[in-house]
PDB file of C-alpha atoms in Angstrom:
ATOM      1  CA  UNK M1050      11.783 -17.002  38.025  1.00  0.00           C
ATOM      2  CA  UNK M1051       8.083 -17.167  36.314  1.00  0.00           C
ATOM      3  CA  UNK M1052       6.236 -14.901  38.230  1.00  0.00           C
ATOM      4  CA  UNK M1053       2.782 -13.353  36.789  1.00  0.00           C
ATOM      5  CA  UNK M1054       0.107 -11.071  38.794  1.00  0.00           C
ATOM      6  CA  UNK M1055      -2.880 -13.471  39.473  1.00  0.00           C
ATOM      7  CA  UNK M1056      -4.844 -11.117  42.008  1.00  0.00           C
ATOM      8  CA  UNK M1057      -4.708  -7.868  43.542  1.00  0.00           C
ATOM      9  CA  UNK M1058      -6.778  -6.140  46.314  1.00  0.00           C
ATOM     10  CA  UNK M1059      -9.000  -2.834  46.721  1.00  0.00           C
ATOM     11  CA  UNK M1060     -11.261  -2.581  49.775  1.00  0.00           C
ATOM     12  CA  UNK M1061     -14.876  -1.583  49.017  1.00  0.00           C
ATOM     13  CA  UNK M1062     -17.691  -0.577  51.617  1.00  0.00           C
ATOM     14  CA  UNK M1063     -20.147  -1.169  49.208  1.00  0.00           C
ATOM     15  CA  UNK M1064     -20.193  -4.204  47.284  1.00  0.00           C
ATOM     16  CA  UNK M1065     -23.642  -3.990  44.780  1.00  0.00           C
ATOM     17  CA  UNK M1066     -22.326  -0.568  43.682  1.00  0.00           C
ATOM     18  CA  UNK M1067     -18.377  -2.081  43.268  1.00  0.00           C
ATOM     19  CA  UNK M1068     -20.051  -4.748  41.123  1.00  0.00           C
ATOM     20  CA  UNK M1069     -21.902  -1.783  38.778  1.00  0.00           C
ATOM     21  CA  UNK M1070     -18.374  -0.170  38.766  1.00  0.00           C
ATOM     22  CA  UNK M1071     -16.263  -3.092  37.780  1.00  0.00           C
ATOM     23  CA  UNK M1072     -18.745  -5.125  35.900  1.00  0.00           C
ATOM     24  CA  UNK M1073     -21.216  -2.229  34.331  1.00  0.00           C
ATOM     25  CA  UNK M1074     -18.665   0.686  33.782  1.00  0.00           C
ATOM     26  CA  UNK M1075     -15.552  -0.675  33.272  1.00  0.00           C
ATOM     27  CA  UNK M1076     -16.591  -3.701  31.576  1.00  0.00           C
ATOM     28  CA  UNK M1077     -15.424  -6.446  33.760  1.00  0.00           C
ATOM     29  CA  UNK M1078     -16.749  -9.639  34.348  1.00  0.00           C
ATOM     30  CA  UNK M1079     -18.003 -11.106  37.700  1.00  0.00           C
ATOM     31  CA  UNK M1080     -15.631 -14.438  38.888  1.00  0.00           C
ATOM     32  CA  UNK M1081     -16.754 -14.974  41.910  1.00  0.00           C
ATOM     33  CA  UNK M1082     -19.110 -13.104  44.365  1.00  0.00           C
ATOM     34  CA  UNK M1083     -19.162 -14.744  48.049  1.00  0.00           C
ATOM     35  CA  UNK M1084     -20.379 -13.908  51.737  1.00  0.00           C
ATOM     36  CA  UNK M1085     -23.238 -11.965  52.127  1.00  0.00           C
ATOM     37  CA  UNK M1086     -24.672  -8.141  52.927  1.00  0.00           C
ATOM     38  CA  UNK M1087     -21.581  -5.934  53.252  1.00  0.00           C
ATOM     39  CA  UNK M1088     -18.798  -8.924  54.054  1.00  0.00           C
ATOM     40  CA  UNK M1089     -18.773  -9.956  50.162  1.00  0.00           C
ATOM     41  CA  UNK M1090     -15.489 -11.348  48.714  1.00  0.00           C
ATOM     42  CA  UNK M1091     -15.838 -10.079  44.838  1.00  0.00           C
ATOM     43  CA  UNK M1092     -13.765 -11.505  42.395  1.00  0.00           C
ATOM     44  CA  UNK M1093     -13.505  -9.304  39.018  1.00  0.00           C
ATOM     45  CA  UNK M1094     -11.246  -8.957  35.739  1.00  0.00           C
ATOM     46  CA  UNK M1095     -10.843  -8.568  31.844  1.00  0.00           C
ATOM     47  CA  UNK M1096     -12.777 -11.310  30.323  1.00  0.00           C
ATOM     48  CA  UNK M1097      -9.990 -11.515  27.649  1.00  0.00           C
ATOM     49  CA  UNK M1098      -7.291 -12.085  30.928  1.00  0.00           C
ATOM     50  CA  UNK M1099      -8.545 -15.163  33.071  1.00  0.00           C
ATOM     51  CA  UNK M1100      -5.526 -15.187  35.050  1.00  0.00           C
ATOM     52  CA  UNK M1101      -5.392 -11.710  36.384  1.00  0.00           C
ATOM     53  CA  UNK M1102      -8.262 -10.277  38.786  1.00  0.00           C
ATOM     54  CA  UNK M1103      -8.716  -7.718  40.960  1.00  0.00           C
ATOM     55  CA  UNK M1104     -10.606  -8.976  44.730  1.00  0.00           C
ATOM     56  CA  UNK M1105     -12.728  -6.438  46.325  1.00  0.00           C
ATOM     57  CA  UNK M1106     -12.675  -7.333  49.786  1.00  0.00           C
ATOM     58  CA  UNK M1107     -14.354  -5.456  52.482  1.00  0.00           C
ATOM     59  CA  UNK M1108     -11.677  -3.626  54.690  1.00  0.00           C
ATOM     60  CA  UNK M1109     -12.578  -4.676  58.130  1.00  0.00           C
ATOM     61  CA  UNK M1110     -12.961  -8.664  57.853  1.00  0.00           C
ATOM     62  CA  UNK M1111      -9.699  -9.250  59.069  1.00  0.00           C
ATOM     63  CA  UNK M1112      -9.812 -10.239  62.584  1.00  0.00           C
ATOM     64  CA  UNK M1113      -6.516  -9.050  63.174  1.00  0.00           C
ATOM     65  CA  UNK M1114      -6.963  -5.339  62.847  1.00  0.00           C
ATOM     66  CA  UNK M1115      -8.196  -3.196  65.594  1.00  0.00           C
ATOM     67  CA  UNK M1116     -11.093  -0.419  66.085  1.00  0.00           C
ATOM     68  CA  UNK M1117      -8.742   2.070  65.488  1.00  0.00           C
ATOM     69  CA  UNK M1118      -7.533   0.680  62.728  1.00  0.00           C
ATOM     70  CA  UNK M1119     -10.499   0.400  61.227  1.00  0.00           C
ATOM     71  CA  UNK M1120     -11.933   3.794  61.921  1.00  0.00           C
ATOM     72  CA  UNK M1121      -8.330   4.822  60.052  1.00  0.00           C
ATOM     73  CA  UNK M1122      -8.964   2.638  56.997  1.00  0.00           C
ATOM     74  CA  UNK M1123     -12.548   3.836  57.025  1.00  0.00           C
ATOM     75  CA  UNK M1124     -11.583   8.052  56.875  1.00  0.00           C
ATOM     76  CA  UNK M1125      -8.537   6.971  54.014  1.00  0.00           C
ATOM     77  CA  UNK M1126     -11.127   5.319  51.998  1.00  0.00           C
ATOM     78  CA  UNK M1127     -13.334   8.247  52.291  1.00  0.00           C
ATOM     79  CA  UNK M1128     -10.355  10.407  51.449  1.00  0.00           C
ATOM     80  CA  UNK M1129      -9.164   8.192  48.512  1.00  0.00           C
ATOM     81  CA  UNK M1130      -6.145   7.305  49.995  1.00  0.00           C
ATOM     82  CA  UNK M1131      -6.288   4.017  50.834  1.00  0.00           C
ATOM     83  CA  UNK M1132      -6.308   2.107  47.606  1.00  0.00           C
ATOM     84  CA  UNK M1133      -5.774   2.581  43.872  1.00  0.00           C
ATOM     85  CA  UNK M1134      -5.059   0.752  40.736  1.00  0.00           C
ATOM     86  CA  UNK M1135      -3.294   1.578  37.230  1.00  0.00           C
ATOM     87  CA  UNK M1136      -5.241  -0.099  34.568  1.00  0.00           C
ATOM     88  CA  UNK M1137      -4.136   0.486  31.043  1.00  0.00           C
ATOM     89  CA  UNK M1138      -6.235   0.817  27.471  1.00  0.00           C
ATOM     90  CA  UNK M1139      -4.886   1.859  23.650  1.00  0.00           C
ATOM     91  CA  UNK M1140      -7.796   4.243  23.343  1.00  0.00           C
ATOM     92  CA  UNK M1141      -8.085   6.787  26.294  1.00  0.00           C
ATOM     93  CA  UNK M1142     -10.533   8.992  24.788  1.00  0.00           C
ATOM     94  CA  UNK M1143     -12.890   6.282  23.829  1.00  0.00           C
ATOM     95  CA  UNK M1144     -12.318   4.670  27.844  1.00  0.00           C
ATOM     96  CA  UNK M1145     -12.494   8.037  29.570  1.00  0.00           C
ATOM     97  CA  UNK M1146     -15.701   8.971  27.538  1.00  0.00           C
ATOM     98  CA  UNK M1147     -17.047   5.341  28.415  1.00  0.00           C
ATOM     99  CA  UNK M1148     -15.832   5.647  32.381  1.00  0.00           C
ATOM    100  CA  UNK M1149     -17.381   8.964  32.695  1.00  0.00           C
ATOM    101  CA  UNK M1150     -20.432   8.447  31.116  1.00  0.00           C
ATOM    102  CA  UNK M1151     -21.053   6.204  34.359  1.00  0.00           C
ATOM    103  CA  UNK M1152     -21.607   9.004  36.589  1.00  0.00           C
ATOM    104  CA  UNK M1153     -17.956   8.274  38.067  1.00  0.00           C
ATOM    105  CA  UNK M1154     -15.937  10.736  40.093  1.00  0.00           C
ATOM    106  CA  UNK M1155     -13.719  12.040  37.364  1.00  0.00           C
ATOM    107  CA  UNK M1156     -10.457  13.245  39.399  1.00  0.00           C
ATOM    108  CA  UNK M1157      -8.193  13.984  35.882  1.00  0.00           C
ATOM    109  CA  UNK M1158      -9.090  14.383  32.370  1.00  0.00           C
ATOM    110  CA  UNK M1159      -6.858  12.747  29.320  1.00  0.00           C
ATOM    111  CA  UNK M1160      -3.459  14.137  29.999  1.00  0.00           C
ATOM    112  CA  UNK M1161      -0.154  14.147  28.566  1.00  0.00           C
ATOM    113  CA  UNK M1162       1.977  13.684  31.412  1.00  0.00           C
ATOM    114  CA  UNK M1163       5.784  15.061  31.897  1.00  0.00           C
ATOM    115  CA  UNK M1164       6.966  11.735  32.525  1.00  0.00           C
ATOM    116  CA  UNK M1165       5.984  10.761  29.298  1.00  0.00           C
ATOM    117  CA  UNK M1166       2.265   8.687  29.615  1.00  0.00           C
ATOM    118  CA  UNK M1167      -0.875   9.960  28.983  1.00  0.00           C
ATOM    119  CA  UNK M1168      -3.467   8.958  31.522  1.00  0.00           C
ATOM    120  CA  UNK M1169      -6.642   9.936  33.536  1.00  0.00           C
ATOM    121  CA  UNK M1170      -7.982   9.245  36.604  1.00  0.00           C
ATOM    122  CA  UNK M1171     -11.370   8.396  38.509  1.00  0.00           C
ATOM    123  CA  UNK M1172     -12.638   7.347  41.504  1.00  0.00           C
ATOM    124  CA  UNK M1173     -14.302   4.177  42.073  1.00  0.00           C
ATOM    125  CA  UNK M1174     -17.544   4.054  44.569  1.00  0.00           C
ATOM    126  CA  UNK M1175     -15.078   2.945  47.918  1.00  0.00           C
ATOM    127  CA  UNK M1176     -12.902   6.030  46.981  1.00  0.00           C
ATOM    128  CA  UNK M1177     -10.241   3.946  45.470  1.00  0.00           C
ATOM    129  CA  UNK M1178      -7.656   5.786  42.917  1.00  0.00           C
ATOM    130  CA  UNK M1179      -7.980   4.068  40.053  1.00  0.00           C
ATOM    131  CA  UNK M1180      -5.751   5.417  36.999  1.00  0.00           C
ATOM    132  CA  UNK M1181      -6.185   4.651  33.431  1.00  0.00           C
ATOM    133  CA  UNK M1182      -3.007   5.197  31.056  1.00  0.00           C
ATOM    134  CA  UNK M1183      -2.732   4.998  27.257  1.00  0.00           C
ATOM    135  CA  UNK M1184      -0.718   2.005  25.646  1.00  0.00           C
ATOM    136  CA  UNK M1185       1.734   2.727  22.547  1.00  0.00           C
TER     137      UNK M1185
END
């Protein structure tokens, strides 16, 4: 089998400050940026990765979920829970000073973890986990 990641999803309930996240912090470029107000389908990745991108969607634009639902989604994004990401970088220092120079949520510091990575972790403006670990 040839299987690659082409897209993955994170809600956001804010898409003009999910853009300055993903495109002005973390370096990302724009793909594609549809809808309009809140409902805005945002398309972002690694300019030096075409194929992979991450959508931001906004969490209630499926018809198919209820109110309750909804208001559930809405309190885990608040809370973090919802969604998160692992991205990955050879130079954590240099990424983590970069990240939190962006007046981001830092949630953990460079850190040699037991398990044998090194990694940090923010939050992004929807309250998503997203995780940054060191390549060697």
């Amino acid at each position: 089998m040839d299987l690659t990641i082409h897209t993955t999803f994170l809600p956001h309930d804010d898409p003009e400050a999910s853009v300055a996240f993903y495109r002005d912090v973390l370096g990302f470029e724009v793909r594609s940026d549809v809808g309009q107000g809140r409902m805005r389908w945002i398309t972002v990745g690694p300019a030096d990765q075409p194929g992979t991108s991450i959508l931001l969607a906004p969490p209630a634009a499926d018809p198919g979920i209820t109110e309750d639902e909804r208001r559930t989604i809405s309190e885990m994004m608040a809370k973090g829970t919802y969604g998160w990401i692992l991205l990955a970088t050879r130079n954590l220092d240099d990424t983590f000073d970069r990240v939190q120079s962006g007046d981001t949520e830092v949630v953990q510091e460079p850190t040699d973890q037991p398990y044998g990575v090194r990694d940090c972790a923010f939050r992004d403006p929807a309250g998503n986990l997203v995780r940054i670990q060191e390549l060697r």
